Amino acid sequence: MDIDVNQLAEHLAHIPFQVEGIYRYASNSGVPYADYTDAFPGFVFPLNGKIQFHFNGTPYIFSPGKIVHGGAKMKLDQMNFDNMNWEYILVLYRICNSEPQEASFSHQHFELSTGHSPRLIELVMRLWHVYNQRGGISRFQTEMLFRDVLNEALLCVVNRQNSCESHILFERVSSYIHEHYYQSLTIPVLAEQYNVNRNRLSYVFRKHAGMGPAEYLLKYRINMAQEMLFNSDAPVQQIAQAVGMDDPFYFSRVFKKQFGIPPKEFREKFINNPC
C-alpha cells in the first residue's frame, strides 16, 4: 500500500505512543507460525534475506531497504523462499489514547522504501540492544531511540523520493536538449518549460551529469559538431550554425578547448589519418 510520507509524519507527531516490545526473528530461530499479527501495531525492519508475509491478503516481502508496518490483529499468512536465510526486527508500539478511526495509519498495513541506509540499520541495532537492558534509563533510551529510528526512516524515504524525481527531471530535460540542441535554447527557458527554478535545474544536472545544464548543452553541441566534421564537407561556419552556435569564432574557441585543436585542423587531421 502506498502512503504519503508527510501525512504519516504528521500522524506520528500528533499521537502519543510508546514501545510495547522489540523482537528479533531469524530463519533458524524456530519462529512459531502465527495466523494473526500481534495485539499491537508494529514496524518490521528487515536485516537480511527475504521472506513474504500477507497482511489481510496483501503480500509484502521483508527485505533490506524496506520497512513494513502492520496493524493489530490482522490476518497473517507466511511464505518462505527456498534456501533463503532471513532476519528482521519487529517493534510493537502501543497507542496511548483511543484511536477509533479505522483509516488511521496505525490500523493500516503499508511499506516504506528507505533504500540502503547504514545509519538506519545502526539505529535499529542500537534500539534492539538498549531494549534488552534493564532499568529506567534503558526504558527511557528505548523510547527516544525508537523516535530516532522513525525519524531516520522517514528522512530516507523523502530523500529517496527526491532522488527519483530529480533523475526523472534530468532524463526529461537532457532528452529535450538532445532533440533540440540546434535551436536557440537557454537555461531560463528550459527551467520555465519544466516548471523548476534555475537553481534546482543546476542542482539536478550537477548531481546526474557532473556539470551544469549550460555546460551540458554546450558539450553536447560540440560533440554533435564533431560528428558533422567527420561525416560532411560543410564549412565550419555552417556546422556551427547547425548545432545552434551563430558565432563561428566562439564555436572554434570552445571546440579547441574541448578537443585541443580548432575544428578545421581537427577535420584535416581526421581526413589525413582516418584510422
mmCIF file of C-alpha atoms in Angstrom:
data_model
loop_
_atom_site.group_PDB
_atom_site.id
_atom_site.type_symbol
_atom_site.label_atom_id
_atom_site.label_comp_id
_atom_site.label_asym_id
_atom_site.label_seq_id
_atom_site.Cartn_x
_atom_site.Cartn_y
_atom_site.Cartn_z
ATOM 1 C CA MET A 1 0.000 0.000 0.000
ATOM 2 C CA ASP A 2 1.373 3.441 -0.983
ATOM 3 C CA ILE A 3 1.156 6.222 1.561
ATOM 4 C CA ASP A 4 2.019 9.904 1.795
ATOM 5 C CA VAL A 5 5.120 10.042 3.976
ATOM 6 C CA ASN A 6 4.362 13.624 5.051
ATOM 7 C CA GLN A 7 0.918 12.597 6.256
ATOM 8 C CA LEU A 8 2.471 9.676 8.119
ATOM 9 C CA ALA A 9 4.946 12.030 9.792
ATOM 10 C CA GLU A 10 2.078 14.331 10.761
ATOM 11 C CA HIS A 11 0.222 11.353 12.220
ATOM 12 C CA LEU A 12 3.208 10.215 14.284
ATOM 13 C CA ALA A 13 3.768 13.767 15.512
ATOM 14 C CA HIS A 14 0.267 14.031 16.969
ATOM 15 C CA ILE A 15 -0.421 10.628 18.509
ATOM 16 C CA PRO A 16 1.096 9.607 21.877
ATOM 17 C CA PHE A 17 2.682 6.160 21.606
ATOM 18 C CA GLN A 18 5.228 4.013 23.399
ATOM 19 C CA VAL A 19 7.225 0.896 22.636
ATOM 20 C CA GLU A 20 5.412 -2.264 23.672
ATOM 21 C CA GLY A 21 8.037 -4.821 22.652
ATOM 22 C CA ILE A 22 11.031 -5.398 20.368
ATOM 23 C CA TYR A 23 11.692 -8.852 18.924
ATOM 24 C CA ARG A 24 14.406 -10.225 16.667
ATOM 25 C CA TYR A 25 13.450 -13.084 14.369
ATOM 26 C CA ALA A 26 15.574 -15.195 12.024
ATOM 27 C CA SER A 27 15.041 -18.191 9.756
ATOM 28 C CA ASN A 28 16.911 -20.513 12.127
ATOM 29 C CA SER A 29 15.342 -19.390 15.382
ATOM 30 C CA GLY A 30 12.252 -21.584 15.248
ATOM 31 C CA VAL A 31 9.736 -18.771 14.962
ATOM 32 C CA PRO A 32 6.244 -20.211 15.564
ATOM 33 C CA TYR A 33 3.740 -19.728 12.785
ATOM 34 C CA ALA A 34 1.008 -17.197 13.603
ATOM 35 C CA ASP A 35 -2.378 -16.753 11.961
ATOM 36 C CA TYR A 36 -2.732 -13.132 13.069
ATOM 37 C CA THR A 37 -0.483 -10.200 13.874
ATOM 38 C CA ASP A 38 0.059 -9.166 17.491
ATOM 39 C CA ALA A 39 -2.408 -7.217 19.590
ATOM 40 C CA PHE A 40 -0.443 -4.042 18.847
ATOM 41 C CA PRO A 41 0.611 -2.375 15.582
ATOM 42 C CA GLY A 42 4.272 -2.666 14.657
ATOM 43 C CA PHE A 43 7.094 -1.801 12.295
ATOM 44 C CA VAL A 44 9.233 -4.532 10.721
ATOM 45 C CA PHE A 45 12.876 -3.695 9.968
ATOM 46 C CA PRO A 46 14.393 -6.384 7.692
ATOM 47 C CA LEU A 47 18.103 -7.018 8.258
ATOM 48 C CA ASN A 48 18.980 -9.877 5.873
ATOM 49 C CA GLY A 49 17.476 -12.115 3.201
ATOM 50 C CA LYS A 50 13.790 -12.047 2.402
ATOM 51 C CA ILE A 51 10.520 -13.618 3.476
ATOM 52 C CA GLN A 52 6.961 -12.867 2.366
ATOM 53 C CA PHE A 53 4.005 -12.144 4.623
ATOM 54 C CA HIS A 54 0.407 -11.345 3.714
ATOM 55 C CA PHE A 55 -1.411 -8.794 5.863
ATOM 56 C CA ASN A 56 -5.150 -9.281 5.339
ATOM 57 C CA GLY A 57 -4.344 -10.821 1.968
ATOM 58 C CA THR A 58 -1.893 -8.137 0.769
ATOM 59 C CA PRO A 59 1.641 -9.503 0.170
ATOM 60 C CA TYR A 60 4.784 -7.802 1.470
ATOM 61 C CA ILE A 61 8.338 -9.019 1.017
ATOM 62 C CA PHE A 62 10.554 -8.305 4.012
ATOM 63 C CA SER A 63 13.987 -7.445 2.606
ATOM 64 C CA PRO A 64 16.683 -4.850 3.408
ATOM 65 C CA GLY A 65 15.912 -1.360 2.105
ATOM 66 C CA LYS A 66 12.253 -1.595 3.133
ATOM 67 C CA ILE A 67 10.204 -1.136 6.288
ATOM 68 C CA VAL A 68 6.791 -2.768 6.619
ATOM 69 C CA HIS A 69 4.043 -1.678 9.000
ATOM 70 C CA GLY A 70 1.232 -3.937 10.115
ATOM 71 C CA GLY A 71 -1.837 -3.118 12.146
ATOM 72 C CA ALA A 72 -3.016 -5.052 15.183
ATOM 73 C CA LYS A 73 -4.793 -8.424 14.828
ATOM 74 C CA MET A 74 -4.539 -8.622 11.033
ATOM 75 C CA LYS A 75 -4.919 -11.929 9.200
ATOM 76 C CA LEU A 76 -1.392 -13.195 8.595
ATOM 77 C CA ASP A 77 -0.004 -15.655 6.065
ATOM 78 C CA GLN A 78 3.662 -16.535 5.626
ATOM 79 C CA MET A 79 5.671 -17.819 2.664
ATOM 80 C CA ASN A 80 9.339 -18.793 2.903
ATOM 81 C CA PHE A 81 11.707 -18.611 -0.049
ATOM 82 C CA ASP A 82 13.741 -21.769 -0.671
ATOM 83 C CA ASN A 83 17.297 -21.691 0.710
ATOM 84 C CA MET A 84 16.852 -18.089 1.801
ATOM 85 C CA ASN A 85 18.068 -17.040 5.231
ATOM 86 C CA TRP A 86 16.223 -14.040 6.614
ATOM 87 C CA GLU A 87 16.292 -11.866 9.707
ATOM 88 C CA TYR A 88 14.243 -8.928 10.876
ATOM 89 C CA ILE A 89 13.461 -6.859 13.959
ATOM 90 C CA LEU A 90 9.844 -6.195 14.922
ATOM 91 C CA VAL A 91 8.977 -3.152 17.032
ATOM 92 C CA LEU A 92 5.473 -3.210 18.520
ATOM 93 C CA TYR A 93 4.038 0.026 19.855
ATOM 94 C CA ARG A 94 1.011 0.997 21.880
ATOM 95 C CA ILE A 95 -1.221 3.991 21.112
ATOM 96 C CA CYS A 96 -1.748 5.765 24.425
ATOM 97 C CA ASN A 97 -5.168 7.210 23.630
ATOM 98 C CA SER A 98 -8.268 5.879 21.929
ATOM 99 C CA GLU A 99 -7.896 5.925 18.165
ATOM 100 C CA PRO A 100 -11.235 4.823 16.730
ATOM 101 C CA GLN A 101 -10.575 5.917 13.134
ATOM 102 C CA GLU A 102 -10.024 2.770 11.113
ATOM 103 C CA ALA A 103 -8.399 4.951 8.443
ATOM 104 C CA SER A 104 -5.607 5.912 10.853
ATOM 105 C CA PHE A 105 -2.124 4.810 9.802
ATOM 106 C CA SER A 106 -1.797 2.747 12.981
ATOM 107 C CA HIS A 107 -4.615 0.487 11.764
ATOM 108 C CA GLN A 108 -3.174 0.019 8.264
ATOM 109 C CA HIS A 109 -0.551 -2.117 6.584
ATOM 110 C CA PHE A 110 1.935 -0.328 4.310
ATOM 111 C CA GLU A 111 5.527 -0.338 3.102
ATOM 112 C CA LEU A 112 8.223 2.344 3.224
ATOM 113 C CA SER A 113 11.105 2.207 0.719
ATOM 114 C CA THR A 114 14.121 3.574 2.552
ATOM 115 C CA GLY A 115 16.887 2.222 0.343
ATOM 116 C CA HIS A 116 20.236 1.150 1.772
ATOM 117 C CA SER A 117 20.954 3.197 4.904
ATOM 118 C CA PRO A 118 23.799 2.127 7.215
ATOM 119 C CA ARG A 119 22.761 4.773 9.745
ATOM 120 C CA LEU A 120 19.198 3.428 9.902
ATOM 121 C CA ILE A 121 20.448 -0.126 10.465
ATOM 122 C CA GLU A 122 22.845 1.153 13.132
ATOM 123 C CA LEU A 123 19.989 2.885 14.969
ATOM 124 C CA VAL A 124 17.765 -0.195 14.751
ATOM 125 C CA MET A 125 20.501 -2.419 16.186
ATOM 126 C CA ARG A 126 21.176 0.080 18.957
ATOM 127 C CA LEU A 127 17.455 0.133 19.714
ATOM 128 C CA TRP A 128 17.434 -3.665 19.973
ATOM 129 C CA HIS A 129 20.408 -3.747 22.354
ATOM 130 C CA VAL A 130 19.134 -0.918 24.582
ATOM 131 C CA TYR A 131 15.681 -2.527 24.866
ATOM 132 C CA ASN A 132 17.263 -5.723 26.198
ATOM 133 C CA GLN A 133 18.980 -3.928 29.055
ATOM 134 C CA ARG A 134 17.251 -3.395 32.405
ATOM 135 C CA GLY A 135 16.419 -0.248 34.294
ATOM 136 C CA GLY A 136 14.597 3.022 33.861
ATOM 137 C CA ILE A 137 17.412 4.608 31.847
ATOM 138 C CA SER A 138 17.283 1.884 29.207
ATOM 139 C CA ARG A 139 13.486 2.197 29.031
ATOM 140 C CA PHE A 140 13.774 5.933 28.514
ATOM 141 C CA GLN A 141 16.511 5.454 25.884
ATOM 142 C CA THR A 142 14.335 2.891 24.095
ATOM 143 C CA GLU A 143 11.518 5.417 23.672
ATOM 144 C CA MET A 144 13.921 8.099 22.444
ATOM 145 C CA LEU A 145 15.754 5.756 20.093
ATOM 146 C CA PHE A 146 12.530 4.473 18.555
ATOM 147 C CA ARG A 147 11.636 8.028 17.588
ATOM 148 C CA ASP A 148 15.154 8.493 16.186
ATOM 149 C CA VAL A 149 14.665 5.330 14.115
ATOM 150 C CA LEU A 150 11.326 6.550 12.747
ATOM 151 C CA ASN A 151 12.798 9.981 12.018
ATOM 152 C CA GLU A 152 15.721 8.465 10.091
ATOM 153 C CA ALA A 153 13.389 6.125 8.207
ATOM 154 C CA LEU A 154 11.113 8.968 7.098
ATOM 155 C CA LEU A 155 14.106 11.062 6.009
ATOM 156 C CA CYS A 156 15.420 8.112 3.980
ATOM 157 C CA VAL A 157 12.069 7.776 2.210
ATOM 158 C CA VAL A 158 11.894 11.502 1.425
ATOM 159 C CA ASN A 159 15.497 11.595 0.163
ATOM 160 C CA ARG A 160 14.859 8.539 -1.998
ATOM 161 C CA GLN A 161 11.723 10.104 -3.483
ATOM 162 C CA ASN A 162 13.553 13.379 -4.170
ATOM 163 C CA SER A 163 16.377 11.480 -5.838
ATOM 164 C CA CYS A 164 13.883 9.633 -8.028
ATOM 165 C CA GLU A 165 12.168 12.876 -9.006
ATOM 166 C CA SER A 166 15.481 14.585 -9.798
ATOM 167 C CA HIS A 167 16.529 11.668 -12.022
ATOM 168 C CA ILE A 168 13.238 11.869 -13.941
ATOM 169 C CA LEU A 169 13.691 15.630 -14.367
ATOM 170 C CA PHE A 170 17.261 15.131 -15.623
ATOM 171 C CA GLU A 171 16.141 12.488 -18.116
ATOM 172 C CA ARG A 172 13.385 14.714 -19.477
ATOM 173 C CA VAL A 173 15.472 17.877 -19.812
ATOM 174 C CA SER A 174 18.549 16.105 -21.204
ATOM 175 C CA SER A 175 16.376 14.257 -23.757
ATOM 176 C CA TYR A 176 14.880 17.589 -24.814
ATOM 177 C CA ILE A 177 18.389 19.004 -25.241
ATOM 178 C CA HIS A 178 19.384 16.019 -27.385
ATOM 179 C CA GLU A 179 16.395 16.590 -29.659
ATOM 180 C CA HIS A 180 16.525 20.408 -29.848
ATOM 181 C CA TYR A 181 20.204 21.310 -29.327
ATOM 182 C CA TYR A 182 20.305 23.168 -32.669
ATOM 183 C CA GLN A 183 17.621 25.593 -31.565
ATOM 184 C CA SER A 184 18.101 28.772 -29.552
ATOM 185 C CA LEU A 185 17.926 27.124 -26.136
ATOM 186 C CA THR A 186 18.560 28.985 -22.893
ATOM 187 C CA ILE A 187 18.639 27.693 -19.335
ATOM 188 C CA PRO A 188 15.889 30.082 -18.109
ATOM 189 C CA VAL A 189 13.624 28.844 -20.908
ATOM 190 C CA LEU A 190 14.342 25.192 -20.048
ATOM 191 C CA ALA A 191 13.684 25.856 -16.361
ATOM 192 C CA GLU A 192 10.399 27.589 -17.112
ATOM 193 C CA GLN A 193 9.349 24.854 -19.520
ATOM 194 C CA TYR A 194 9.768 22.196 -16.820
ATOM 195 C CA ASN A 195 8.374 24.391 -14.033
ATOM 196 C CA VAL A 196 11.530 24.480 -11.887
ATOM 197 C CA ASN A 197 13.821 27.333 -10.897
ATOM 198 C CA ARG A 198 17.337 27.636 -12.298
ATOM 199 C CA ASN A 199 18.994 26.615 -9.037
ATOM 200 C CA ARG A 200 17.005 23.370 -8.931
ATOM 201 C CA LEU A 201 17.853 22.610 -12.574
ATOM 202 C CA SER A 202 21.521 23.307 -11.913
ATOM 203 C CA TYR A 203 21.499 21.016 -8.864
ATOM 204 C CA VAL A 204 19.868 18.178 -10.813
ATOM 205 C CA PHE A 205 22.377 18.372 -13.686
ATOM 206 C CA ARG A 206 25.374 18.577 -11.369
ATOM 207 C CA LYS A 207 24.104 15.563 -9.484
ATOM 208 C CA HIS A 208 23.420 13.359 -12.532
ATOM 209 C CA ALA A 209 25.848 14.714 -15.150
ATOM 210 C CA GLY A 210 28.615 16.277 -13.075
ATOM 211 C CA MET A 211 28.118 19.663 -14.743
ATOM 212 C CA GLY A 212 25.568 22.453 -15.006
ATOM 213 C CA PRO A 213 22.876 22.488 -17.716
ATOM 214 C CA ALA A 214 24.605 25.254 -19.738
ATOM 215 C CA GLU A 215 27.859 23.289 -19.850
ATOM 216 C CA TYR A 216 25.926 20.110 -20.695
ATOM 217 C CA LEU A 217 24.180 21.820 -23.624
ATOM 218 C CA LEU A 218 27.439 23.300 -24.913
ATOM 219 C CA LYS A 219 29.284 19.999 -24.630
ATOM 220 C CA TYR A 220 26.515 18.172 -26.485
ATOM 221 C CA ARG A 221 26.579 20.758 -29.276
ATOM 222 C CA ILE A 222 30.328 20.394 -29.677
ATOM 223 C CA ASN A 223 30.046 16.605 -29.754
ATOM 224 C CA MET A 224 27.415 16.835 -32.485
ATOM 225 C CA ALA A 225 29.661 19.255 -34.394
ATOM 226 C CA GLN A 226 32.480 16.722 -34.145
ATOM 227 C CA GLU A 227 30.280 14.114 -35.853
ATOM 228 C CA MET A 228 29.379 16.590 -38.605
ATOM 229 C CA LEU A 229 33.070 17.331 -39.205
ATOM 230 C CA PHE A 230 33.604 13.597 -39.655
ATOM 231 C CA ASN A 231 30.632 12.974 -41.915
ATOM 232 C CA SER A 232 30.218 16.089 -44.071
ATOM 233 C CA ASP A 233 32.167 18.634 -46.119
ATOM 234 C CA ALA A 234 30.119 21.569 -44.841
ATOM 235 C CA PRO A 235 32.098 24.708 -43.891
ATOM 236 C CA VAL A 236 32.908 25.184 -40.219
ATOM 237 C CA GLN A 237 30.655 28.251 -40.025
ATOM 238 C CA GLN A 238 27.716 26.248 -41.354
ATOM 239 C CA ILE A 239 28.354 23.452 -38.875
ATOM 240 C CA ALA A 240 28.478 25.981 -36.044
ATOM 241 C CA GLN A 241 25.060 27.292 -37.058
ATOM 242 C CA ALA A 242 23.733 23.746 -37.479
ATOM 243 C CA VAL A 243 24.436 22.992 -33.805
ATOM 244 C CA GLY A 244 22.865 26.235 -32.561
ATOM 245 C CA MET A 245 26.004 28.406 -32.304
ATOM 246 C CA ASP A 246 25.756 31.503 -34.517
ATOM 247 C CA ASP A 247 29.204 32.901 -33.672
ATOM 248 C CA PRO A 248 31.805 30.811 -35.563
ATOM 249 C CA PHE A 249 34.713 32.335 -33.630
ATOM 250 C CA TYR A 250 33.156 31.383 -30.304
ATOM 251 C CA PHE A 251 32.397 27.935 -31.703
ATOM 252 C CA SER A 252 36.036 27.446 -32.770
ATOM 253 C CA ARG A 253 37.296 28.600 -29.369
ATOM 254 C CA VAL A 254 35.036 26.221 -27.480
ATOM 255 C CA PHE A 255 35.809 23.344 -29.865
ATOM 256 C CA LYS A 256 39.554 23.875 -29.388
ATOM 257 C CA LYS A 257 39.119 23.945 -25.622
ATOM 258 C CA GLN A 258 37.372 20.563 -25.716
ATOM 259 C CA PHE A 259 39.489 18.761 -28.335
ATOM 260 C CA GLY A 260 42.798 20.621 -28.199
ATOM 261 C CA ILE A 261 42.764 21.874 -31.795
ATOM 262 C CA PRO A 262 40.422 24.101 -33.877
ATOM 263 C CA PRO A 263 37.638 22.406 -35.864
ATOM 264 C CA LYS A 264 39.336 22.977 -39.249
ATOM 265 C CA GLU A 265 42.548 21.305 -38.112
ATOM 266 C CA PHE A 266 40.527 18.559 -36.480
ATOM 267 C CA ARG A 267 38.834 17.752 -39.785
ATOM 268 C CA GLU A 268 42.112 17.803 -41.713
ATOM 269 C CA LYS A 269 43.734 15.532 -39.167
ATOM 270 C CA PHE A 270 40.844 13.067 -39.426
ATOM 271 C CA ILE A 271 40.884 13.080 -43.238
ATOM 272 C CA ASN A 272 44.636 12.507 -43.340
ATOM 273 C CA ASN A 273 44.507 9.890 -40.587
ATOM 274 C CA PRO A 274 41.116 8.143 -40.901
ATOM 275 C CA CYS A 275 42.158 5.353 -38.535
#
